[in-house]
């Protein structure tokens, strides 16, 4: 079953279960899909910006255009923009006595709770 496309019935079922608040695990078990395959379909569905009830009213051809779109989705990583805005500040602060990467990361993560973890933060500082 590698690379086999889902039927519209399954796609609609995924949207319906998601609209009802089911977890990805429960949905993948219900429609017999691997979670990474389900994530691929959900990312295409969610990239439309439409609500699940709106999507359920789409025709099969409209839904097909969304989920069978072969172009990869390019996600803009907001975290990279956030960290780059403050990179000059971080570099300047590191020159001060007693300022560590850990202290800067703690300051960064308090301002951006969904930001990079400590290791990735340090990696971006190194670059």
mmCIF file with all atom_site columns, N, CA and C in Angstrom, residues 14-86:
data_model
loop_
_atom_site.group_PDB
_atom_site.id
_atom_site.type_symbol
_atom_site.label_atom_id
_atom_site.label_alt_id
_atom_site.label_comp_id
_atom_site.label_asym_id
_atom_site.label_entity_id
_atom_site.label_seq_id
_atom_site.pdbx_PDB_ins_code
_atom_site.Cartn_x
_atom_site.Cartn_y
_atom_site.Cartn_z
_atom_site.occupancy
_atom_site.B_iso_or_equiv
_atom_site.pdbx_formal_charge
_atom_site.auth_seq_id
_atom_site.auth_comp_id
_atom_site.auth_asym_id
_atom_site.auth_atom_id
_atom_site.pdbx_PDB_model_num
ATOM 1   N N  . UNK A 1 14 ? -11.621 11.590 7.686  1.00 0.00 ? 14 UNK A N  1
ATOM 2   C CA . UNK A 1 14 ? -10.542 12.234 8.447  1.00 0.00 ? 14 UNK A CA 1
ATOM 3   C C  . UNK A 1 14 ? -10.980 13.628 8.885  1.00 0.00 ? 14 UNK A C  1
ATOM 4   N N  . UNK A 1 15 ? -11.541 14.392 7.948  1.00 0.00 ? 15 UNK A N  1
ATOM 5   C CA . UNK A 1 15 ? -11.981 15.759 8.254  1.00 0.00 ? 15 UNK A CA 1
ATOM 6   C C  . UNK A 1 15 ? -13.093 15.729 9.296  1.00 0.00 ? 15 UNK A C  1
ATOM 7   N N  . UNK A 1 16 ? -14.020 14.792 9.138  1.00 0.00 ? 16 UNK A N  1
ATOM 8   C CA . UNK A 1 16 ? -15.138 14.680 10.080 1.00 0.00 ? 16 UNK A CA 1
ATOM 9   C C  . UNK A 1 16 ? -14.644 14.348 11.486 1.00 0.00 ? 16 UNK A C  1
ATOM 10  N N  . UNK A 1 17 ? -13.737 13.377 11.599 1.00 0.00 ? 17 UNK A N  1
ATOM 11  C CA . UNK A 1 17 ? -13.215 12.996 12.914 1.00 0.00 ? 17 UNK A CA 1
ATOM 12  C C  . UNK A 1 17 ? -12.421 14.132 13.540 1.00 0.00 ? 17 UNK A C  1
ATOM 13  N N  . UNK A 1 18 ? -11.667 14.840 12.721 1.00 0.00 ? 18 UNK A N  1
ATOM 14  C CA . UNK A 1 18 ? -10.895 15.979 13.230 1.00 0.00 ? 18 UNK A CA 1
ATOM 15  C C  . UNK A 1 18 ? -11.841 17.069 13.734 1.00 0.00 ? 18 UNK A C  1
ATOM 16  N N  . UNK A 1 19 ? -12.940 17.288 12.999 1.00 0.00 ? 19 UNK A N  1
ATOM 17  C CA . UNK A 1 19 ? -13.932 18.290 13.407 1.00 0.00 ? 19 UNK A CA 1
ATOM 18  C C  . UNK A 1 19 ? -14.587 17.904 14.730 1.00 0.00 ? 19 UNK A C  1
ATOM 19  N N  . UNK A 1 20 ? -14.704 16.614 14.976 1.00 0.00 ? 20 UNK A N  1
ATOM 20  C CA . UNK A 1 20 ? -15.311 16.133 16.219 1.00 0.00 ? 20 UNK A CA 1
ATOM 21  C C  . UNK A 1 20 ? -14.322 16.108 17.380 1.00 0.00 ? 20 UNK A C  1
ATOM 22  N N  . UNK A 1 21 ? -13.061 16.466 17.104 1.00 0.00 ? 21 UNK A N  1
ATOM 23  C CA . UNK A 1 21 ? -12.082 16.589 18.174 1.00 0.00 ? 21 UNK A CA 1
ATOM 24  C C  . UNK A 1 21 ? -11.282 15.331 18.467 1.00 0.00 ? 21 UNK A C  1
ATOM 25  N N  . UNK A 1 22 ? -11.310 14.354 17.589 1.00 0.00 ? 22 UNK A N  1
ATOM 26  C CA . UNK A 1 22 ? -10.551 13.133 17.809 1.00 0.00 ? 22 UNK A CA 1
ATOM 27  C C  . UNK A 1 22 ? -9.056  13.407 17.653 1.00 0.00 ? 22 UNK A C  1
ATOM 28  N N  . UNK A 1 23 ? -8.249  12.661 18.381 1.00 0.00 ? 23 UNK A N  1
ATOM 29  C CA . UNK A 1 23 ? -6.795  12.802 18.302 1.00 0.00 ? 23 UNK A CA 1
ATOM 30  C C  . UNK A 1 23 ? -6.292  12.150 17.012 1.00 0.00 ? 23 UNK A C  1
ATOM 31  N N  . UNK A 1 24 ? -5.074  12.500 16.643 1.00 0.00 ? 24 UNK A N  1
ATOM 32  C CA . UNK A 1 24 ? -4.475  11.911 15.447 1.00 0.00 ? 24 UNK A CA 1
ATOM 33  C C  . UNK A 1 24 ? -4.353  10.395 15.591 1.00 0.00 ? 24 UNK A C  1
ATOM 34  N N  . UNK A 1 25 ? -4.027  9.945  16.795 1.00 0.00 ? 25 UNK A N  1
ATOM 35  C CA . UNK A 1 25 ? -3.896  8.507  17.023 1.00 0.00 ? 25 UNK A CA 1
ATOM 36  C C  . UNK A 1 25 ? -5.226  7.799  16.781 1.00 0.00 ? 25 UNK A C  1
ATOM 37  N N  . UNK A 1 26 ? -6.299  8.335  17.322 1.00 0.00 ? 26 UNK A N  1
ATOM 38  C CA . UNK A 1 26 ? -7.622  7.728  17.148 1.00 0.00 ? 26 UNK A CA 1
ATOM 39  C C  . UNK A 1 26 ? -8.052  7.764  15.683 1.00 0.00 ? 26 UNK A C  1
ATOM 40  N N  . UNK A 1 27 ? -7.753  8.865  15.007 1.00 0.00 ? 27 UNK A N  1
ATOM 41  C CA . UNK A 1 27 ? -8.116  8.975  13.590 1.00 0.00 ? 27 UNK A CA 1
ATOM 42  C C  . UNK A 1 27 ? -7.330  7.960  12.768 1.00 0.00 ? 27 UNK A C  1
ATOM 43  N N  . UNK A 1 28 ? -6.024  7.859  13.029 1.00 0.00 ? 28 UNK A N  1
ATOM 44  C CA . UNK A 1 28 ? -5.200  6.915  12.259 1.00 0.00 ? 28 UNK A CA 1
ATOM 45  C C  . UNK A 1 28 ? -5.667  5.477  12.472 1.00 0.00 ? 28 UNK A C  1
ATOM 46  N N  . UNK A 1 29 ? -6.093  5.158  13.683 1.00 0.00 ? 29 UNK A N  1
ATOM 47  C CA . UNK A 1 29 ? -6.623  3.818  13.949 1.00 0.00 ? 29 UNK A CA 1
ATOM 48  C C  . UNK A 1 29 ? -7.958  3.612  13.244 1.00 0.00 ? 29 UNK A C  1
ATOM 49  N N  . UNK A 1 30 ? -8.782  4.639  13.224 1.00 0.00 ? 30 UNK A N  1
ATOM 50  C CA . UNK A 1 30 ? -10.116 4.532  12.633 1.00 0.00 ? 30 UNK A CA 1
ATOM 51  C C  . UNK A 1 30 ? -10.076 4.351  11.118 1.00 0.00 ? 30 UNK A C  1
ATOM 52  N N  . UNK A 1 31 ? -9.192  5.088  10.450 1.00 0.00 ? 31 UNK A N  1
ATOM 53  C CA . UNK A 1 31 ? -9.134  5.000  8.985  1.00 0.00 ? 31 UNK A CA 1
ATOM 54  C C  . UNK A 1 31 ? -8.003  4.102  8.498  1.00 0.00 ? 31 UNK A C  1
ATOM 55  N N  . UNK A 1 32 ? -7.311  3.450  9.442  1.00 0.00 ? 32 UNK A N  1
ATOM 56  C CA . UNK A 1 32 ? -6.234  2.495  9.129  1.00 0.00 ? 32 UNK A CA 1
ATOM 57  C C  . UNK A 1 32 ? -5.119  3.137  8.312  1.00 0.00 ? 32 UNK A C  1
ATOM 58  N N  . UNK A 1 33 ? -4.615  4.251  8.838  1.00 0.00 ? 33 UNK A N  1
ATOM 59  C CA . UNK A 1 33 ? -3.497  4.973  8.217  1.00 0.00 ? 33 UNK A CA 1
ATOM 60  C C  . UNK A 1 33 ? -2.364  5.102  9.218  1.00 0.00 ? 33 UNK A C  1
ATOM 61  N N  . UNK A 1 34 ? -1.150  5.092  8.716  1.00 0.00 ? 34 UNK A N  1
ATOM 62  C CA . UNK A 1 34 ? -0.017  5.383  9.584  1.00 0.00 ? 34 UNK A CA 1
ATOM 63  C C  . UNK A 1 34 ? -0.091  6.851  9.979  1.00 0.00 ? 34 UNK A C  1
ATOM 64  N N  . UNK A 1 35 ? 0.368   7.181  11.179 1.00 0.00 ? 35 UNK A N  1
ATOM 65  C CA . UNK A 1 35 ? 0.257   8.558  11.668 1.00 0.00 ? 35 UNK A CA 1
ATOM 66  C C  . UNK A 1 35 ? 1.008   9.560  10.806 1.00 0.00 ? 35 UNK A C  1
ATOM 67  N N  . UNK A 1 36 ? 2.149   9.177  10.246 1.00 0.00 ? 36 UNK A N  1
ATOM 68  C CA . UNK A 1 36 ? 2.883   10.129 9.405  1.00 0.00 ? 36 UNK A CA 1
ATOM 69  C C  . UNK A 1 36 ? 2.135   10.391 8.096  1.00 0.00 ? 36 UNK A C  1
ATOM 70  N N  . UNK A 1 37 ? 1.469   9.377  7.570  1.00 0.00 ? 37 UNK A N  1
ATOM 71  C CA . UNK A 1 37 ? 0.645   9.573  6.380  1.00 0.00 ? 37 UNK A CA 1
ATOM 72  C C  . UNK A 1 37 ? -0.522  10.492 6.711  1.00 0.00 ? 37 UNK A C  1
ATOM 73  N N  . UNK A 1 38 ? -1.131  10.251 7.861  1.00 0.00 ? 38 UNK A N  1
ATOM 74  C CA . UNK A 1 38 ? -2.232  11.100 8.309  1.00 0.00 ? 38 UNK A CA 1
ATOM 75  C C  . UNK A 1 38 ? -1.753  12.539 8.482  1.00 0.00 ? 38 UNK A C  1
ATOM 76  N N  . UNK A 1 39 ? -0.573  12.724 9.070  1.00 0.00 ? 39 UNK A N  1
ATOM 77  C CA . UNK A 1 39 ? -0.012  14.069 9.241  1.00 0.00 ? 39 UNK A CA 1
ATOM 78  C C  . UNK A 1 39 ? 0.151   14.772 7.896  1.00 0.00 ? 39 UNK A C  1
ATOM 79  N N  . UNK A 1 40 ? 0.571   14.019 6.887  1.00 0.00 ? 40 UNK A N  1
ATOM 80  C CA . UNK A 1 40 ? 0.737   14.592 5.553  1.00 0.00 ? 40 UNK A CA 1
ATOM 81  C C  . UNK A 1 40 ? -0.602  15.109 5.028  1.00 0.00 ? 40 UNK A C  1
ATOM 82  N N  . UNK A 1 41 ? -1.642  14.304 5.140  1.00 0.00 ? 41 UNK A N  1
ATOM 83  C CA . UNK A 1 41 ? -2.968  14.726 4.685  1.00 0.00 ? 41 UNK A CA 1
ATOM 84  C C  . UNK A 1 41 ? -3.481  15.907 5.515  1.00 0.00 ? 41 UNK A C  1
ATOM 85  N N  . UNK A 1 42 ? -3.317  15.832 6.829  1.00 0.00 ? 42 UNK A N  1
ATOM 86  C CA . UNK A 1 42 ? -3.810  16.907 7.693  1.00 0.00 ? 42 UNK A CA 1
ATOM 87  C C  . UNK A 1 42 ? -3.084  18.221 7.443  1.00 0.00 ? 42 UNK A C  1
ATOM 88  N N  . UNK A 1 43 ? -1.790  18.153 7.166  1.00 0.00 ? 43 UNK A N  1
ATOM 89  C CA . UNK A 1 43 ? -1.052  19.400 6.916  1.00 0.00 ? 43 UNK A CA 1
ATOM 90  C C  . UNK A 1 43 ? -1.565  20.074 5.641  1.00 0.00 ? 43 UNK A C  1
ATOM 91  N N  . UNK A 1 44 ? -1.906  19.279 4.627  1.00 0.00 ? 44 UNK A N  1
ATOM 92  C CA . UNK A 1 44 ? -2.467  19.854 3.399  1.00 0.00 ? 44 UNK A CA 1
ATOM 93  C C  . UNK A 1 44 ? -3.857  20.427 3.661  1.00 0.00 ? 44 UNK A C  1
ATOM 94  N N  . UNK A 1 45 ? -4.635  19.715 4.455  1.00 0.00 ? 45 UNK A N  1
ATOM 95  C CA . UNK A 1 45 ? -5.992  20.167 4.775  1.00 0.00 ? 45 UNK A CA 1
ATOM 96  C C  . UNK A 1 45 ? -5.946  21.457 5.587  1.00 0.00 ? 45 UNK A C  1
ATOM 97  N N  . UNK A 1 46 ? -5.084  21.495 6.599  1.00 0.00 ? 46 UNK A N  1
ATOM 98  C CA . UNK A 1 46 ? -5.009  22.655 7.481  1.00 0.00 ? 46 UNK A CA 1
ATOM 99  C C  . UNK A 1 46 ? -4.376  23.862 6.803  1.00 0.00 ? 46 UNK A C  1
ATOM 100 N N  . UNK A 1 47 ? -3.558  23.618 5.769  1.00 0.00 ? 47 UNK A N  1
ATOM 101 C CA . UNK A 1 47 ? -2.909  24.723 5.055  1.00 0.00 ? 47 UNK A CA 1
ATOM 102 C C  . UNK A 1 47 ? -3.919  25.574 4.285  1.00 0.00 ? 47 UNK A C  1
ATOM 103 N N  . UNK A 1 48 ? -5.118  25.056 4.081  1.00 0.00 ? 48 UNK A N  1
ATOM 104 C CA . UNK A 1 48 ? -6.138  25.826 3.366  1.00 0.00 ? 48 UNK A CA 1
ATOM 105 C C  . UNK A 1 48 ? -6.642  26.991 4.203  1.00 0.00 ? 48 UNK A C  1
ATOM 106 N N  . UNK A 1 49 ? -6.549  26.861 5.521  1.00 0.00 ? 49 UNK A N  1
ATOM 107 C CA . UNK A 1 49 ? -7.053  27.904 6.406  1.00 0.00 ? 49 UNK A CA 1
ATOM 108 C C  . UNK A 1 49 ? -8.556  27.838 6.601  1.00 0.00 ? 49 UNK A C  1
ATOM 109 N N  . UNK A 1 50 ? -9.189  26.839 6.038  1.00 0.00 ? 50 UNK A N  1
ATOM 110 C CA . UNK A 1 50 ? -10.644 26.672 6.168  1.00 0.00 ? 50 UNK A CA 1
ATOM 111 C C  . UNK A 1 50 ? -10.957 25.826 7.395  1.00 0.00 ? 50 UNK A C  1
ATOM 112 N N  . UNK A 1 51 ? -12.145 26.028 7.948  1.00 0.00 ? 51 UNK A N  1
ATOM 113 C CA . UNK A 1 51 ? -12.570 25.208 9.080  1.00 0.00 ? 51 UNK A CA 1
ATOM 114 C C  . UNK A 1 51 ? -12.975 23.829 8.554  1.00 0.00 ? 51 UNK A C  1
ATOM 115 N N  . UNK A 1 52 ? -13.006 22.850 9.443  1.00 0.00 ? 52 UNK A N  1
ATOM 116 C CA . UNK A 1 52 ? -13.371 21.490 9.040  1.00 0.00 ? 52 UNK A CA 1
ATOM 117 C C  . UNK A 1 52 ? -14.796 21.420 8.501  1.00 0.00 ? 52 UNK A C  1
ATOM 118 N N  . UNK A 1 53 ? -15.781 22.076 9.133  1.00 0.00 ? 53 UNK A N  1
ATOM 119 C CA . UNK A 1 53 ? -17.136 22.044 8.559  1.00 0.00 ? 53 UNK A CA 1
ATOM 120 C C  . UNK A 1 53 ? -17.186 22.654 7.141  1.00 0.00 ? 53 UNK A C  1
ATOM 121 N N  . UNK A 1 54 ? -16.407 23.715 6.922  1.00 0.00 ? 54 UNK A N  1
ATOM 122 C CA . UNK A 1 54 ? -16.351 24.300 5.581  1.00 0.00 ? 54 UNK A CA 1
ATOM 123 C C  . UNK A 1 54 ? -15.787 23.303 4.573  1.00 0.00 ? 54 UNK A C  1
ATOM 124 N N  . UNK A 1 55 ? -14.732 22.608 4.985  1.00 0.00 ? 55 UNK A N  1
ATOM 125 C CA . UNK A 1 55 ? -14.098 21.637 4.093  1.00 0.00 ? 55 UNK A CA 1
ATOM 126 C C  . UNK A 1 55 ? -15.030 20.482 3.756  1.00 0.00 ? 55 UNK A C  1
ATOM 127 N N  . UNK A 1 56 ? -15.881 20.092 4.701  1.00 0.00 ? 56 UNK A N  1
ATOM 128 C CA . UNK A 1 56 ? -16.811 18.990 4.445  1.00 0.00 ? 56 UNK A CA 1
ATOM 129 C C  . UNK A 1 56 ? -17.835 19.354 3.380  1.00 0.00 ? 56 UNK A C  1
ATOM 130 N N  . UNK A 1 57 ? -18.038 20.638 3.147  1.00 0.00 ? 57 UNK A N  1
ATOM 131 C CA . UNK A 1 57 ? -18.989 21.071 2.124  1.00 0.00 ? 57 UNK A CA 1
ATOM 132 C C  . UNK A 1 57 ? -18.335 21.183 0.745  1.00 0.00 ? 57 UNK A C  1
ATOM 133 N N  . UNK A 1 58 ? -17.029 21.020 0.658  1.00 0.00 ? 58 UNK A N  1
ATOM 134 C CA . UNK A 1 58 ? -16.336 21.054 -0.624 1.00 0.00 ? 58 UNK A CA 1
ATOM 135 C C  . UNK A 1 58 ? -16.748 19.849 -1.462 1.00 0.00 ? 58 UNK A C  1
ATOM 136 N N  . UNK A 1 59 ? -16.686 20.006 -2.779 1.00 0.00 ? 59 UNK A N  1
ATOM 137 C CA . UNK A 1 59 ? -16.944 18.869 -3.670 1.00 0.00 ? 59 UNK A CA 1
ATOM 138 C C  . UNK A 1 59 ? -15.733 17.936 -3.639 1.00 0.00 ? 59 UNK A C  1
ATOM 139 N N  . UNK A 1 60 ? -15.915 16.732 -4.177 1.00 0.00 ? 60 UNK A N  1
ATOM 140 C CA . UNK A 1 60 ? -14.806 15.782 -4.224 1.00 0.00 ? 60 UNK A CA 1
ATOM 141 C C  . UNK A 1 60 ? -13.635 16.324 -5.033 1.00 0.00 ? 60 UNK A C  1
ATOM 142 N N  . UNK A 1 61 ? -13.923 17.019 -6.112 1.00 0.00 ? 61 UNK A N  1
ATOM 143 C CA . UNK A 1 61 ? -12.835 17.553 -6.938 1.00 0.00 ? 61 UNK A CA 1
ATOM 144 C C  . UNK A 1 61 ? -12.081 18.667 -6.210 1.00 0.00 ? 61 UNK A C  1
ATOM 145 N N  . UNK A 1 62 ? -12.802 19.479 -5.441 1.00 0.00 ? 62 UNK A N  1
ATOM 146 C CA . UNK A 1 62 ? -12.140 20.540 -4.670 1.00 0.00 ? 62 UNK A CA 1
ATOM 147 C C  . UNK A 1 62 ? -11.253 19.933 -3.582 1.00 0.00 ? 62 UNK A C  1
ATOM 148 N N  . UNK A 1 63 ? -11.771 18.935 -2.873 1.00 0.00 ? 63 UNK A N  1
ATOM 149 C CA . UNK A 1 63 ? -10.967 18.267 -1.845 1.00 0.00 ? 63 UNK A CA 1
ATOM 150 C C  . UNK A 1 63 ? -9.777  17.547 -2.469 1.00 0.00 ? 63 UNK A C  1
ATOM 151 N N  . UNK A 1 64 ? -10.022 16.921 -3.616 1.00 0.00 ? 64 UNK A N  1
ATOM 152 C CA . UNK A 1 64 ? -8.942  16.221 -4.309 1.00 0.00 ? 64 UNK A CA 1
ATOM 153 C C  . UNK A 1 64 ? -7.811  17.151 -4.685 1.00 0.00 ? 64 UNK A C  1
ATOM 154 N N  . UNK A 1 65 ? -8.167  18.359 -5.121 1.00 0.00 ? 65 UNK A N  1
ATOM 155 C CA . UNK A 1 65 ? -7.146  19.339 -5.480 1.00 0.00 ? 65 UNK A CA 1
ATOM 156 C C  . UNK A 1 65 ? -6.288  19.710 -4.272 1.00 0.00 ? 65 UNK A C  1
ATOM 157 N N  . UNK A 1 66 ? -6.888  19.661 -3.094 1.00 0.00 ? 66 UNK A N  1
ATOM 158 C CA . UNK A 1 66 ? -6.158  19.995 -1.866 1.00 0.00 ? 66 UNK A CA 1
ATOM 159 C C  . UNK A 1 66 ? -5.255  18.844 -1.443 1.00 0.00 ? 66 UNK A C  1
ATOM 160 N N  . UNK A 1 67 ? -5.821  17.649 -1.289 1.00 0.00 ? 67 UNK A N  1
ATOM 161 C CA . UNK A 1 67 ? -5.061  16.543 -0.696 1.00 0.00 ? 67 UNK A CA 1
ATOM 162 C C  . UNK A 1 67 ? -4.153  15.820 -1.684 1.00 0.00 ? 67 UNK A C  1
ATOM 163 N N  . UNK A 1 68 ? -4.440  15.921 -2.982 1.00 0.00 ? 68 UNK A N  1
ATOM 164 C CA . UNK A 1 68 ? -3.592  15.241 -3.961 1.00 0.00 ? 68 UNK A CA 1
ATOM 165 C C  . UNK A 1 68 ? -2.619  16.190 -4.630 1.00 0.00 ? 68 UNK A C  1
ATOM 166 N N  . UNK A 1 69 ? -2.521  17.401 -4.121 1.00 0.00 ? 69 UNK A N  1
ATOM 167 C CA . UNK A 1 69 ? -1.576  18.375 -4.626 1.00 0.00 ? 69 UNK A CA 1
ATOM 168 C C  . UNK A 1 69 ? -0.173  17.835 -4.394 1.00 0.00 ? 69 UNK A C  1
ATOM 169 N N  . UNK A 1 70 ? 0.583   17.659 -5.462 1.00 0.00 ? 70 UNK A N  1
ATOM 170 C CA . UNK A 1 70 ? 1.903   17.046 -5.332 1.00 0.00 ? 70 UNK A CA 1
ATOM 171 C C  . UNK A 1 70 ? 2.986   18.038 -4.929 1.00 0.00 ? 70 UNK A C  1
ATOM 172 N N  . UNK A 1 71 ? 2.669   19.323 -4.969 1.00 0.00 ? 71 UNK A N  1
ATOM 173 C CA . UNK A 1 71 ? 3.670   20.310 -4.574 1.00 0.00 ? 71 UNK A CA 1
ATOM 174 C C  . UNK A 1 71 ? 3.864   20.254 -3.066 1.00 0.00 ? 71 UNK A C  1
ATOM 175 N N  . UNK A 1 72 ? 5.106   20.164 -2.623 1.00 0.00 ? 72 UNK A N  1
ATOM 176 C CA . UNK A 1 72 ? 5.349   20.126 -1.179 1.00 0.00 ? 72 UNK A CA 1
ATOM 177 C C  . UNK A 1 72 ? 4.991   21.464 -0.536 1.00 0.00 ? 72 UNK A C  1
ATOM 178 N N  . UNK A 1 73 ? 4.450   21.374 0.653  1.00 0.00 ? 73 UNK A N  1
ATOM 179 C CA . UNK A 1 73 ? 4.111   22.592 1.389  1.00 0.00 ? 73 UNK A CA 1
ATOM 180 C C  . UNK A 1 73 ? 5.371   23.159 2.023  1.00 0.00 ? 73 UNK A C  1
ATOM 181 N N  . UNK A 1 74 ? 5.551   24.447 1.861  1.00 0.00 ? 74 UNK A N  1
ATOM 182 C CA . UNK A 1 74 ? 6.689   25.109 2.468  1.00 0.00 ? 74 UNK A CA 1
ATOM 183 C C  . UNK A 1 74 ? 6.171   25.852 3.688  1.00 0.00 ? 74 UNK A C  1
ATOM 184 N N  . UNK A 1 75 ? 6.577   25.370 4.831  1.00 0.00 ? 75 UNK A N  1
ATOM 185 C CA . UNK A 1 75 ? 6.160   26.028 6.064  1.00 0.00 ? 75 UNK A CA 1
ATOM 186 C C  . UNK A 1 75 ? 7.202   27.063 6.459  1.00 0.00 ? 75 UNK A C  1
ATOM 187 N N  . UNK A 1 76 ? 6.740   28.234 6.728  1.00 0.00 ? 76 UNK A N  1
ATOM 188 C CA . UNK A 1 76 ? 7.627   29.282 7.197  1.00 0.00 ? 76 UNK A CA 1
ATOM 189 C C  . UNK A 1 76 ? 7.784   29.093 8.703  1.00 0.00 ? 76 UNK A C  1
ATOM 190 N N  . UNK A 1 77 ? 9.019   28.957 9.120  1.00 0.00 ? 77 UNK A N  1
ATOM 191 C CA . UNK A 1 77 ? 9.287   28.743 10.536 1.00 0.00 ? 77 UNK A CA 1
ATOM 192 C C  . UNK A 1 77 ? 9.393   30.093 11.231 1.00 0.00 ? 77 UNK A C  1
ATOM 193 N N  . UNK A 1 78 ? 8.337   30.449 11.943 1.00 0.00 ? 78 UNK A N  1
ATOM 194 C CA . UNK A 1 78 ? 8.276   31.736 12.641 1.00 0.00 ? 78 UNK A CA 1
ATOM 195 C C  . UNK A 1 78 ? 9.401   31.840 13.676 1.00 0.00 ? 78 UNK A C  1
ATOM 196 N N  . UNK A 1 79 ? 9.812   30.695 14.224 1.00 0.00 ? 79 UNK A N  1
ATOM 197 C CA . UNK A 1 79 ? 10.865  30.704 15.245 1.00 0.00 ? 79 UNK A CA 1
ATOM 198 C C  . UNK A 1 79 ? 12.166  31.266 14.689 1.00 0.00 ? 79 UNK A C  1
ATOM 199 N N  . UNK A 1 80 ? 12.458  30.942 13.427 1.00 0.00 ? 80 UNK A N  1
ATOM 200 C CA . UNK A 1 80 ? 13.699  31.430 12.817 1.00 0.00 ? 80 UNK A CA 1
ATOM 201 C C  . UNK A 1 80 ? 13.661  32.952 12.679 1.00 0.00 ? 80 UNK A C  1
ATOM 202 N N  . UNK A 1 81 ? 12.502  33.472 12.279 1.00 0.00 ? 81 UNK A N  1
ATOM 203 C CA . UNK A 1 81 ? 12.356  34.931 12.183 1.00 0.00 ? 81 UNK A CA 1
ATOM 204 C C  . UNK A 1 81 ? 12.543  35.573 13.559 1.00 0.00 ? 81 UNK A C  1
ATOM 205 N N  . UNK A 1 82 ? 11.937  34.968 14.576 1.00 0.00 ? 82 UNK A N  1
ATOM 206 C CA . UNK A 1 82 ? 12.016  35.519 15.925 1.00 0.00 ? 82 UNK A CA 1
ATOM 207 C C  . UNK A 1 82 ? 13.449  35.548 16.449 1.00 0.00 ? 82 UNK A C  1
ATOM 208 N N  . UNK A 1 83 ? 14.167  34.460 16.252 1.00 0.00 ? 83 UNK A N  1
ATOM 209 C CA . UNK A 1 83 ? 15.531  34.402 16.786 1.00 0.00 ? 83 UNK A CA 1
ATOM 210 C C  . UNK A 1 83 ? 16.458  35.327 15.997 1.00 0.00 ? 83 UNK A C  1
ATOM 211 N N  . UNK A 1 84 ? 16.245  35.420 14.689 1.00 0.00 ? 84 UNK A N  1
ATOM 212 C CA . UNK A 1 84 ? 17.097  36.295 13.876 1.00 0.00 ? 84 UNK A CA 1
ATOM 213 C C  . UNK A 1 84 ? 16.904  37.771 14.212 1.00 0.00 ? 84 UNK A C  1
ATOM 214 N N  . UNK A 1 85 ? 15.695  38.145 14.630 1.00 0.00 ? 85 UNK A N  1
ATOM 215 C CA . UNK A 1 85 ? 15.438  39.542 15.023 1.00 0.00 ? 85 UNK A CA 1
ATOM 216 C C  . UNK A 1 85 ? 16.311  39.951 16.202 1.00 0.00 ? 85 UNK A C  1
ATOM 217 N N  . UNK A 1 86 ? 16.659  38.998 17.044 1.00 0.00 ? 86 UNK A N  1
ATOM 218 C CA . UNK A 1 86 ? 17.383  39.297 18.280 1.00 0.00 ? 86 UNK A CA 1
ATOM 219 C C  . UNK A 1 86 ? 18.844  38.846 18.252 1.00 0.00 ? 86 UNK A C  1
#
